[in-house]
JSON list of C-alpha atoms in Angstrom, two decimals:
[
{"chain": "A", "resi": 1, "resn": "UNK", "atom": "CA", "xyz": [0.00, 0.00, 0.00]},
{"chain": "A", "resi": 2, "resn": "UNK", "atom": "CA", "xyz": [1.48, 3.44, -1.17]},
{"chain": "A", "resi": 3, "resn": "UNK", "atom": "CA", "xyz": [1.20, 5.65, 1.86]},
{"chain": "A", "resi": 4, "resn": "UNK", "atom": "CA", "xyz": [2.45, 9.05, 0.00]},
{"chain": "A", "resi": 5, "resn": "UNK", "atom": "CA", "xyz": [5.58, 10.45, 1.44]},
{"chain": "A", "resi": 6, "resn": "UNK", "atom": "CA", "xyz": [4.96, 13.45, 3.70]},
{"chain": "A", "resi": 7, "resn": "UNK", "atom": "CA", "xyz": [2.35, 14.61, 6.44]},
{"chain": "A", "resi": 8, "resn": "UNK", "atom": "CA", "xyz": [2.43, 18.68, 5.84]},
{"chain": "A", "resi": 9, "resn": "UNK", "atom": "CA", "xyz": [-0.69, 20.34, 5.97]},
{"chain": "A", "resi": 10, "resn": "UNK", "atom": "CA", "xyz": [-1.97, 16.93, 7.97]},
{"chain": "A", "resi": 11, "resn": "UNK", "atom": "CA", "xyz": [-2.32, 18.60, 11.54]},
{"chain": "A", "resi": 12, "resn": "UNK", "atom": "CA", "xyz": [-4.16, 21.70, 13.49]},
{"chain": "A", "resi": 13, "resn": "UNK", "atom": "CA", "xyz": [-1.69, 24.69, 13.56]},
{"chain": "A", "resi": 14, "resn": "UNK", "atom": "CA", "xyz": [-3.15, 27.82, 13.96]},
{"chain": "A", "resi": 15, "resn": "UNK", "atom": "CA", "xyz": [-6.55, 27.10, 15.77]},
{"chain": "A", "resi": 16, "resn": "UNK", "atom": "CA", "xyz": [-7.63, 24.46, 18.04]},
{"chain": "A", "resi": 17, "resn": "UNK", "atom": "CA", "xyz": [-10.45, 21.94, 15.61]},
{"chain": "A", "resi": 18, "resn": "UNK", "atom": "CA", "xyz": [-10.07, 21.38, 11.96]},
{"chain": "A", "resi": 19, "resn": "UNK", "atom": "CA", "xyz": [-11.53, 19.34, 9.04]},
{"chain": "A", "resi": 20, "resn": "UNK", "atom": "CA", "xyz": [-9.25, 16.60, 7.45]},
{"chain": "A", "resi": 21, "resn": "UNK", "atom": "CA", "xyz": [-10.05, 15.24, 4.20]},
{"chain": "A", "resi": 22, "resn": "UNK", "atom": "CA", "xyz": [-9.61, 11.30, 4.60]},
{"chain": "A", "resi": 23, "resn": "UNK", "atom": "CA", "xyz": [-10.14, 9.64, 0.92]},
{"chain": "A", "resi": 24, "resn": "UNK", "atom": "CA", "xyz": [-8.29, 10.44, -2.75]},
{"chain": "A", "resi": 25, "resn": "UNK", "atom": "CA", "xyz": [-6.83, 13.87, -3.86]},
{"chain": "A", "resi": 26, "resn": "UNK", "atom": "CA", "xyz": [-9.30, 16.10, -5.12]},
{"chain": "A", "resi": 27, "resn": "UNK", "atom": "CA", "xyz": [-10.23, 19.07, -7.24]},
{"chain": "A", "resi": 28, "resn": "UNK", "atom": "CA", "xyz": [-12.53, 21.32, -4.99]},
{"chain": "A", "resi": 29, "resn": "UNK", "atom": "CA", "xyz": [-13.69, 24.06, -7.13]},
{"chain": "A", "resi": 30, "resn": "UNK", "atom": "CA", "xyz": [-13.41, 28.31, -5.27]},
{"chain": "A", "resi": 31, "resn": "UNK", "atom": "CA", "xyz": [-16.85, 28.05, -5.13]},
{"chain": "A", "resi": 32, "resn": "UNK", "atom": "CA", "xyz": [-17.43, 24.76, -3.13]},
{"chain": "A", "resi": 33, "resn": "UNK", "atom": "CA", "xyz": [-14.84, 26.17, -0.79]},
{"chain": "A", "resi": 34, "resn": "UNK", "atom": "CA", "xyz": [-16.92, 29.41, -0.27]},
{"chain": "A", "resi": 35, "resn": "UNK", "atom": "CA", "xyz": [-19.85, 27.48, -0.13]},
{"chain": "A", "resi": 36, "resn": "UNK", "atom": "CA", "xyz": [-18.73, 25.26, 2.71]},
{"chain": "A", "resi": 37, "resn": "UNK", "atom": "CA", "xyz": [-17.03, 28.30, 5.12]},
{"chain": "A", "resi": 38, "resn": "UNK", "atom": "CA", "xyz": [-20.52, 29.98, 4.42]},
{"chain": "A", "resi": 39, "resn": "UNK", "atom": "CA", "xyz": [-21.97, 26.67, 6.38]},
{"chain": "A", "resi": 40, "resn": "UNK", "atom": "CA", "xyz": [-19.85, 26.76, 9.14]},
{"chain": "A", "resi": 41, "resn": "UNK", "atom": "CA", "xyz": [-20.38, 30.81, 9.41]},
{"chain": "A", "resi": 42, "resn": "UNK", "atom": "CA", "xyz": [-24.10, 30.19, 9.48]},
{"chain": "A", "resi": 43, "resn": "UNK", "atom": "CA", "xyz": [-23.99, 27.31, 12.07]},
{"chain": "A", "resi": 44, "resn": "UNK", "atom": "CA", "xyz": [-21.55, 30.02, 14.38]},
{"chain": "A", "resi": 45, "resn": "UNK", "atom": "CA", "xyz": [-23.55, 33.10, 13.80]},
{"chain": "A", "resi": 46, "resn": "UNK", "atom": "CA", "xyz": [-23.41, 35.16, 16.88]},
{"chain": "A", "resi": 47, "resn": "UNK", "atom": "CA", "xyz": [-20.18, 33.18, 18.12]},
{"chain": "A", "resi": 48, "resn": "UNK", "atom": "CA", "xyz": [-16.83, 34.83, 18.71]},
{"chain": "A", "resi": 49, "resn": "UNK", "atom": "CA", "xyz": [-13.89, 32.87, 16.67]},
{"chain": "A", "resi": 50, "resn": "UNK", "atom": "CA", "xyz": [-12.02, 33.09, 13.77]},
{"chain": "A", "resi": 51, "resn": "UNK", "atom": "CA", "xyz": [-11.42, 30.60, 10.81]},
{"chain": "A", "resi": 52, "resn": "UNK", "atom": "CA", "xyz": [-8.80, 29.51, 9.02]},
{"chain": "A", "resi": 53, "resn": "UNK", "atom": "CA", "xyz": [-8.86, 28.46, 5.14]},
{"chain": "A", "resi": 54, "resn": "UNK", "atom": "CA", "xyz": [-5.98, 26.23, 4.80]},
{"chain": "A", "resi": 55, "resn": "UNK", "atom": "CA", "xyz": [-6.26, 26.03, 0.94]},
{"chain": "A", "resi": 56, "resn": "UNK", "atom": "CA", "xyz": [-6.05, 28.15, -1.79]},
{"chain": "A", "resi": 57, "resn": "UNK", "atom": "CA", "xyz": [-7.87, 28.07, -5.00]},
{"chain": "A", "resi": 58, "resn": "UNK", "atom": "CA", "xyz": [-5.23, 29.18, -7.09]},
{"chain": "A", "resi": 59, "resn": "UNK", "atom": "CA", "xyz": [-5.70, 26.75, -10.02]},
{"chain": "A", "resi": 60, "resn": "UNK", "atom": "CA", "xyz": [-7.37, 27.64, -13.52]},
{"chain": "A", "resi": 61, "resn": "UNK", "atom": "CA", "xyz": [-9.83, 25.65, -14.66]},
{"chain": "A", "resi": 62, "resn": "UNK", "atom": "CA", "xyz": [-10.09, 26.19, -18.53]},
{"chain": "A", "resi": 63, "resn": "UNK", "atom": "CA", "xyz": [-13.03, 24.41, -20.63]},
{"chain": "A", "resi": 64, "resn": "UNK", "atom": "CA", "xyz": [-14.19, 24.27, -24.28]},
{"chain": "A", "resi": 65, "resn": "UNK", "atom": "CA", "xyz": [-17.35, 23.13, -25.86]},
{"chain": "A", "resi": 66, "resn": "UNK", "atom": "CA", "xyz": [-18.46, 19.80, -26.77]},
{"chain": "A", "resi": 67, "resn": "UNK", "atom": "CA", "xyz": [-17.85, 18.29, -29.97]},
{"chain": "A", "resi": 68, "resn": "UNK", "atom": "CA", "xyz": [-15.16, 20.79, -30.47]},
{"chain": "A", "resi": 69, "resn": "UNK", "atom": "CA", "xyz": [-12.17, 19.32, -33.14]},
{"chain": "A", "resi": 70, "resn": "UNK", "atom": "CA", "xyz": [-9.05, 18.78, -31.99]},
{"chain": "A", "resi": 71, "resn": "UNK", "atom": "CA", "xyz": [-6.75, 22.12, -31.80]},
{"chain": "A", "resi": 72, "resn": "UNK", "atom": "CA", "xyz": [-7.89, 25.42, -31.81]},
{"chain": "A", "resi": 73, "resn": "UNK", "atom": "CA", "xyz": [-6.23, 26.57, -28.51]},
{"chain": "A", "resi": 74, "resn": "UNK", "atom": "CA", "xyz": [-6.55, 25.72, -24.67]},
{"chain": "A", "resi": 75, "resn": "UNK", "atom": "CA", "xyz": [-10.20, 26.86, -24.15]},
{"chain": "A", "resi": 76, "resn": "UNK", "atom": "CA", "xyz": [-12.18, 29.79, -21.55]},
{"chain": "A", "resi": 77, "resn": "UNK", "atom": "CA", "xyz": [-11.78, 30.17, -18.24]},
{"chain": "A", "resi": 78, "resn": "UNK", "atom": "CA", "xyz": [-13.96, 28.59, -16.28]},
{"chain": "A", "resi": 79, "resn": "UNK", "atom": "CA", "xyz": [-13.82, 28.56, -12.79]},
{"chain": "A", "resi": 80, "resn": "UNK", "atom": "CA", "xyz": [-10.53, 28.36, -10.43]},
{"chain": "A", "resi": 81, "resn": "UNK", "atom": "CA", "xyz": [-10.11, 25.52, -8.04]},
{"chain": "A", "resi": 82, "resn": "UNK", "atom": "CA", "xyz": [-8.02, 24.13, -5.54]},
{"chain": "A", "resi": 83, "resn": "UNK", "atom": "CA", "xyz": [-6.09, 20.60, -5.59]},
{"chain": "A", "resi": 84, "resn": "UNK", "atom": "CA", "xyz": [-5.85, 18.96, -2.11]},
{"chain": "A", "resi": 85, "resn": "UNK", "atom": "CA", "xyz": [-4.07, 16.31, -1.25]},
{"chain": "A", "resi": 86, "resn": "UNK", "atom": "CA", "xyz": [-5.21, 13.69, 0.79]},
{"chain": "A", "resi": 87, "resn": "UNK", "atom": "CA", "xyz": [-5.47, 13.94, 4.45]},
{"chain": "A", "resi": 88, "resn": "UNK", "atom": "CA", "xyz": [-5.54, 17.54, 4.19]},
{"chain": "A", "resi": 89, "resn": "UNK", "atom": "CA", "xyz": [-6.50, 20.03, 7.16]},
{"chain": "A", "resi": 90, "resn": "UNK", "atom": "CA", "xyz": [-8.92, 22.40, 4.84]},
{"chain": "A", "resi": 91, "resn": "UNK", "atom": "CA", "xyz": [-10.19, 24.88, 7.23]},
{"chain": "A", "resi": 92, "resn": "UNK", "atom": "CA", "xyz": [-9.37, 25.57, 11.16]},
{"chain": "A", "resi": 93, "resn": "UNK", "atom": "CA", "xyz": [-11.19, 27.41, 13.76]},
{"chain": "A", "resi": 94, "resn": "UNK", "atom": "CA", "xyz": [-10.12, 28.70, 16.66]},
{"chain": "A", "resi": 95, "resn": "UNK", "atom": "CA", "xyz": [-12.16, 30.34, 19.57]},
{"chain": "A", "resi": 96, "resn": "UNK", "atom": "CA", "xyz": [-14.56, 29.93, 23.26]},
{"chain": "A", "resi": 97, "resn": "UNK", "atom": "CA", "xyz": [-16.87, 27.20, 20.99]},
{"chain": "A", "resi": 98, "resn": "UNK", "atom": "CA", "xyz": [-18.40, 23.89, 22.66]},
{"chain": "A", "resi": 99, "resn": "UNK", "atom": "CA", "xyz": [-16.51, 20.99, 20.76]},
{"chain": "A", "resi": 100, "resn": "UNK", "atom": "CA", "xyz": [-20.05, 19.52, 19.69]},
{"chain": "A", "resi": 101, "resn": "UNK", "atom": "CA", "xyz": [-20.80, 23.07, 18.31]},
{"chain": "A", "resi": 102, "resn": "UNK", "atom": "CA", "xyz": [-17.69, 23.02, 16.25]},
{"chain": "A", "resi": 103, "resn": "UNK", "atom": "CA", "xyz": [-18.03, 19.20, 15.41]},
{"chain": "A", "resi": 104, "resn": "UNK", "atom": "CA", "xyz": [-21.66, 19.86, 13.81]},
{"chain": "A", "resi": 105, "resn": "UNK", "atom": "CA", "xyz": [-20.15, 23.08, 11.59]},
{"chain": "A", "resi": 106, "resn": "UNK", "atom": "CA", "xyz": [-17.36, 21.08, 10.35]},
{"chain": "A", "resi": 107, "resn": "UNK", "atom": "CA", "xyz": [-19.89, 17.83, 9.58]},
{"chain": "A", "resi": 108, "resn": "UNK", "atom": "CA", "xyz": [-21.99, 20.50, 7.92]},
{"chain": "A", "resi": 109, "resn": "UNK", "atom": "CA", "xyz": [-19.44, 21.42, 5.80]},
{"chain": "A", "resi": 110, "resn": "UNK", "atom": "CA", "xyz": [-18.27, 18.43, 4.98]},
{"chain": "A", "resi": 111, "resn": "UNK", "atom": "CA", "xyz": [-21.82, 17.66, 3.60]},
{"chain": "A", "resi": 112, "resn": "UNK", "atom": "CA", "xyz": [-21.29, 20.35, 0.72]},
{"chain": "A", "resi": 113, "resn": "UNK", "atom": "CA", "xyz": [-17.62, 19.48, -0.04]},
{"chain": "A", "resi": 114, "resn": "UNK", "atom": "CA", "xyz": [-17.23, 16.71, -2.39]},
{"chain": "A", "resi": 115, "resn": "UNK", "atom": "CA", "xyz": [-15.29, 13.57, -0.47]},
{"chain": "A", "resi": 116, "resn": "UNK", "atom": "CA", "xyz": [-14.89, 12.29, 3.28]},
{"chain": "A", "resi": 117, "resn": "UNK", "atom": "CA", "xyz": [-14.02, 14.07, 5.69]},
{"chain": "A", "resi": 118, "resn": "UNK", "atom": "CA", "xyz": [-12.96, 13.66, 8.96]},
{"chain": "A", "resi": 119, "resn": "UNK", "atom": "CA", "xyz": [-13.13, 16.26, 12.47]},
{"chain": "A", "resi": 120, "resn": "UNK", "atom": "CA", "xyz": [-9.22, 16.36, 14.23]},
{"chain": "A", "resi": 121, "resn": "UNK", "atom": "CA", "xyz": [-7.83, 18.54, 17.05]},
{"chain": "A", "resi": 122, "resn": "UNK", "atom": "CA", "xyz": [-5.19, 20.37, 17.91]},
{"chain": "A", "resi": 123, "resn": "UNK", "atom": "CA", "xyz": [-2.36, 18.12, 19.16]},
{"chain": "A", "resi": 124, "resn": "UNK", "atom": "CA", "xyz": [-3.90, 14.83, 17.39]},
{"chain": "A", "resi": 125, "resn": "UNK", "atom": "CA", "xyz": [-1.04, 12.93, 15.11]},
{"chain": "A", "resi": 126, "resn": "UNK", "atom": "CA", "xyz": [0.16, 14.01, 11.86]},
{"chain": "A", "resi": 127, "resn": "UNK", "atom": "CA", "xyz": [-0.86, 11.35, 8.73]},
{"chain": "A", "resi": 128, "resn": "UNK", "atom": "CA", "xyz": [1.13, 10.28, 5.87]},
{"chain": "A", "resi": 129, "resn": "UNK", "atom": "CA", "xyz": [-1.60, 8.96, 3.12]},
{"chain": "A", "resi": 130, "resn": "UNK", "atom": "CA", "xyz": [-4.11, 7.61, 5.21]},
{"chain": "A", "resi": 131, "resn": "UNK", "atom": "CA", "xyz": [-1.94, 5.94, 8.39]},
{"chain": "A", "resi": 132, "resn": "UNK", "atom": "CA", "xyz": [-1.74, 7.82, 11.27]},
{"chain": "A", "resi": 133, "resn": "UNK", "atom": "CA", "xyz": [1.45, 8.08, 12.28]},
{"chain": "A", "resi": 134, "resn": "UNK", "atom": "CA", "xyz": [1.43, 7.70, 16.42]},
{"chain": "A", "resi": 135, "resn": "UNK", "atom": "CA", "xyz": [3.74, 6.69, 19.20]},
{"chain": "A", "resi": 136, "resn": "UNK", "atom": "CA", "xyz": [5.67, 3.77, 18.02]},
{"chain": "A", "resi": 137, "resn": "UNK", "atom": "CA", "xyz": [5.09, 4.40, 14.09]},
{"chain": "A", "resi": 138, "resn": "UNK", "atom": "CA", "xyz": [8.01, 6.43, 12.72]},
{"chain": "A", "resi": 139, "resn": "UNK", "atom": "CA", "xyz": [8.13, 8.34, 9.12]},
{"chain": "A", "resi": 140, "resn": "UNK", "atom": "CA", "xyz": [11.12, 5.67, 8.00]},
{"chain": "A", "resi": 141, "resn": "UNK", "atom": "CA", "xyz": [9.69, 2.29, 8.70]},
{"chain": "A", "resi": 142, "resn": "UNK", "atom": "CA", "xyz": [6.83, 3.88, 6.80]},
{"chain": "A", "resi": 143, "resn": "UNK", "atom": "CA", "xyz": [8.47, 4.44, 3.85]},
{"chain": "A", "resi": 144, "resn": "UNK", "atom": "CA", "xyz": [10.92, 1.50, 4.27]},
{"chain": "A", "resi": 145, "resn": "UNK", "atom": "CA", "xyz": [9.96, -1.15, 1.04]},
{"chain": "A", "resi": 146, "resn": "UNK", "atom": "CA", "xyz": [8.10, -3.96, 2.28]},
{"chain": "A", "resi": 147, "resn": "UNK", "atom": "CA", "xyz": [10.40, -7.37, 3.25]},
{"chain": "A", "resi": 148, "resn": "UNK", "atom": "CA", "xyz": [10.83, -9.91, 0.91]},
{"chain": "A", "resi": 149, "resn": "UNK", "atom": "CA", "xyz": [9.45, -13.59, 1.87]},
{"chain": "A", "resi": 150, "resn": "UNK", "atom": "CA", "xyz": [11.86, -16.21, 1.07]},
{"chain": "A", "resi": 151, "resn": "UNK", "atom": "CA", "xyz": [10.49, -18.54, -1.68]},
{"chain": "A", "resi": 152, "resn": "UNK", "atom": "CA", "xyz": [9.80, -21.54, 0.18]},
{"chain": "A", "resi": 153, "resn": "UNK", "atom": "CA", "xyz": [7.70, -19.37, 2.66]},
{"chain": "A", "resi": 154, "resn": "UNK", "atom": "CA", "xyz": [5.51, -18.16, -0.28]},
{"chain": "A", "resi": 155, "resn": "UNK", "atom": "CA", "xyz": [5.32, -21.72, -1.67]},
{"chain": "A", "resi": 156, "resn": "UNK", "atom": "CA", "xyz": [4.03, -23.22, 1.70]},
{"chain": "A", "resi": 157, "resn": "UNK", "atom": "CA", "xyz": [1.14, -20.39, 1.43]},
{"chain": "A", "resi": 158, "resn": "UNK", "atom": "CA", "xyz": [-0.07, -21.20, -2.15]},
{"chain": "A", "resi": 159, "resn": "UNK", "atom": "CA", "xyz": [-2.26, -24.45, -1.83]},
{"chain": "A", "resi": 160, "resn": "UNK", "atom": "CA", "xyz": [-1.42, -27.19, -3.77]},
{"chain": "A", "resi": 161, "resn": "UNK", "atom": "CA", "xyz": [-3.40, -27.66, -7.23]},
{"chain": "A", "resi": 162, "resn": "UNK", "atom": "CA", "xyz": [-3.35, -31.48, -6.74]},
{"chain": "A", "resi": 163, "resn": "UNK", "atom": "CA", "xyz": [-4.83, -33.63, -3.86]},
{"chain": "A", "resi": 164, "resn": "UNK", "atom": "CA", "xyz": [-1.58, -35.02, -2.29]}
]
């Protein structure tokens, strides 16, 4: 199992709860992004904290018509859009909020991002793909390749295509 090679942007930095992305990379598109802070600002309203975007859409998304021929240039802009990796820390929020309070923004959010997500806090491990990498787990046996079995190991494991 590929388990990607580095666990920046994985953990809470600046505020104290944060949403983690936990399947594939993804395009999000500005707008989902907007979309989903505007959930968690409605769910707060009347609150006193402040929120982090962790992401930035600074990708252009460029489009052309169907059944458009081959050539003919790149295509409008469209929309921009963000790439995020996986395991991600999207947004972060920081204030005098009930954990539940903050849990049900961050689910609501989630809901209109496309993907899983997952709620972490400050202090919680960082991740490398999708392992969490905790006490007794280091970054090199991680990437370390996987042992070899010996052949007559792996021939004792593959059943035998005759009845002895």
């Amino acid at each position: 199992m590929r388990t990607g090679g580095s666990t920046k942007g994985t953990t809470v930095v600046w505020g104290d709860y944060g949403l983690r992305m936990r399947d594939h990379d993804r395009r999000i598109a500005a707008k989902q992004l907007q979309i989903a802070a505007d959930a968690i600002k409605m769910r707060l309203r009347g609150q006193r904290y402040r929120l982090y975007t962790r992401v930035c859409a600074n990708i252009g998304v460029y489009t052309s018509g169907n059944e458009v021929r081959m050539g003919k240039g790149k295509g409008s802009f469209d929309y921009w859009a963000a790439r995020v990796a996986v395991s991600r820390v999207l947004f972060e929020l920081k204030g005098d909020l009930h954990e539940q309070i903050v849990r049900d923004a961050f689910r609501l959010a989630g809901n209109k991002l496309p993907g899983l997500y997952e709620f972490v806090r400050k202090g919680d491990p960082p991740v490398m793909g999708i392992t969490k990498v905790e006490a007794g787990t280091t970054l090199e046996e991680m990437q370390r390749p996987k042992l070899k079995l010996p052949m007559d190991l792996t021939a004792s494991r593959i059943p035998a295509t005759t009845p002895p």
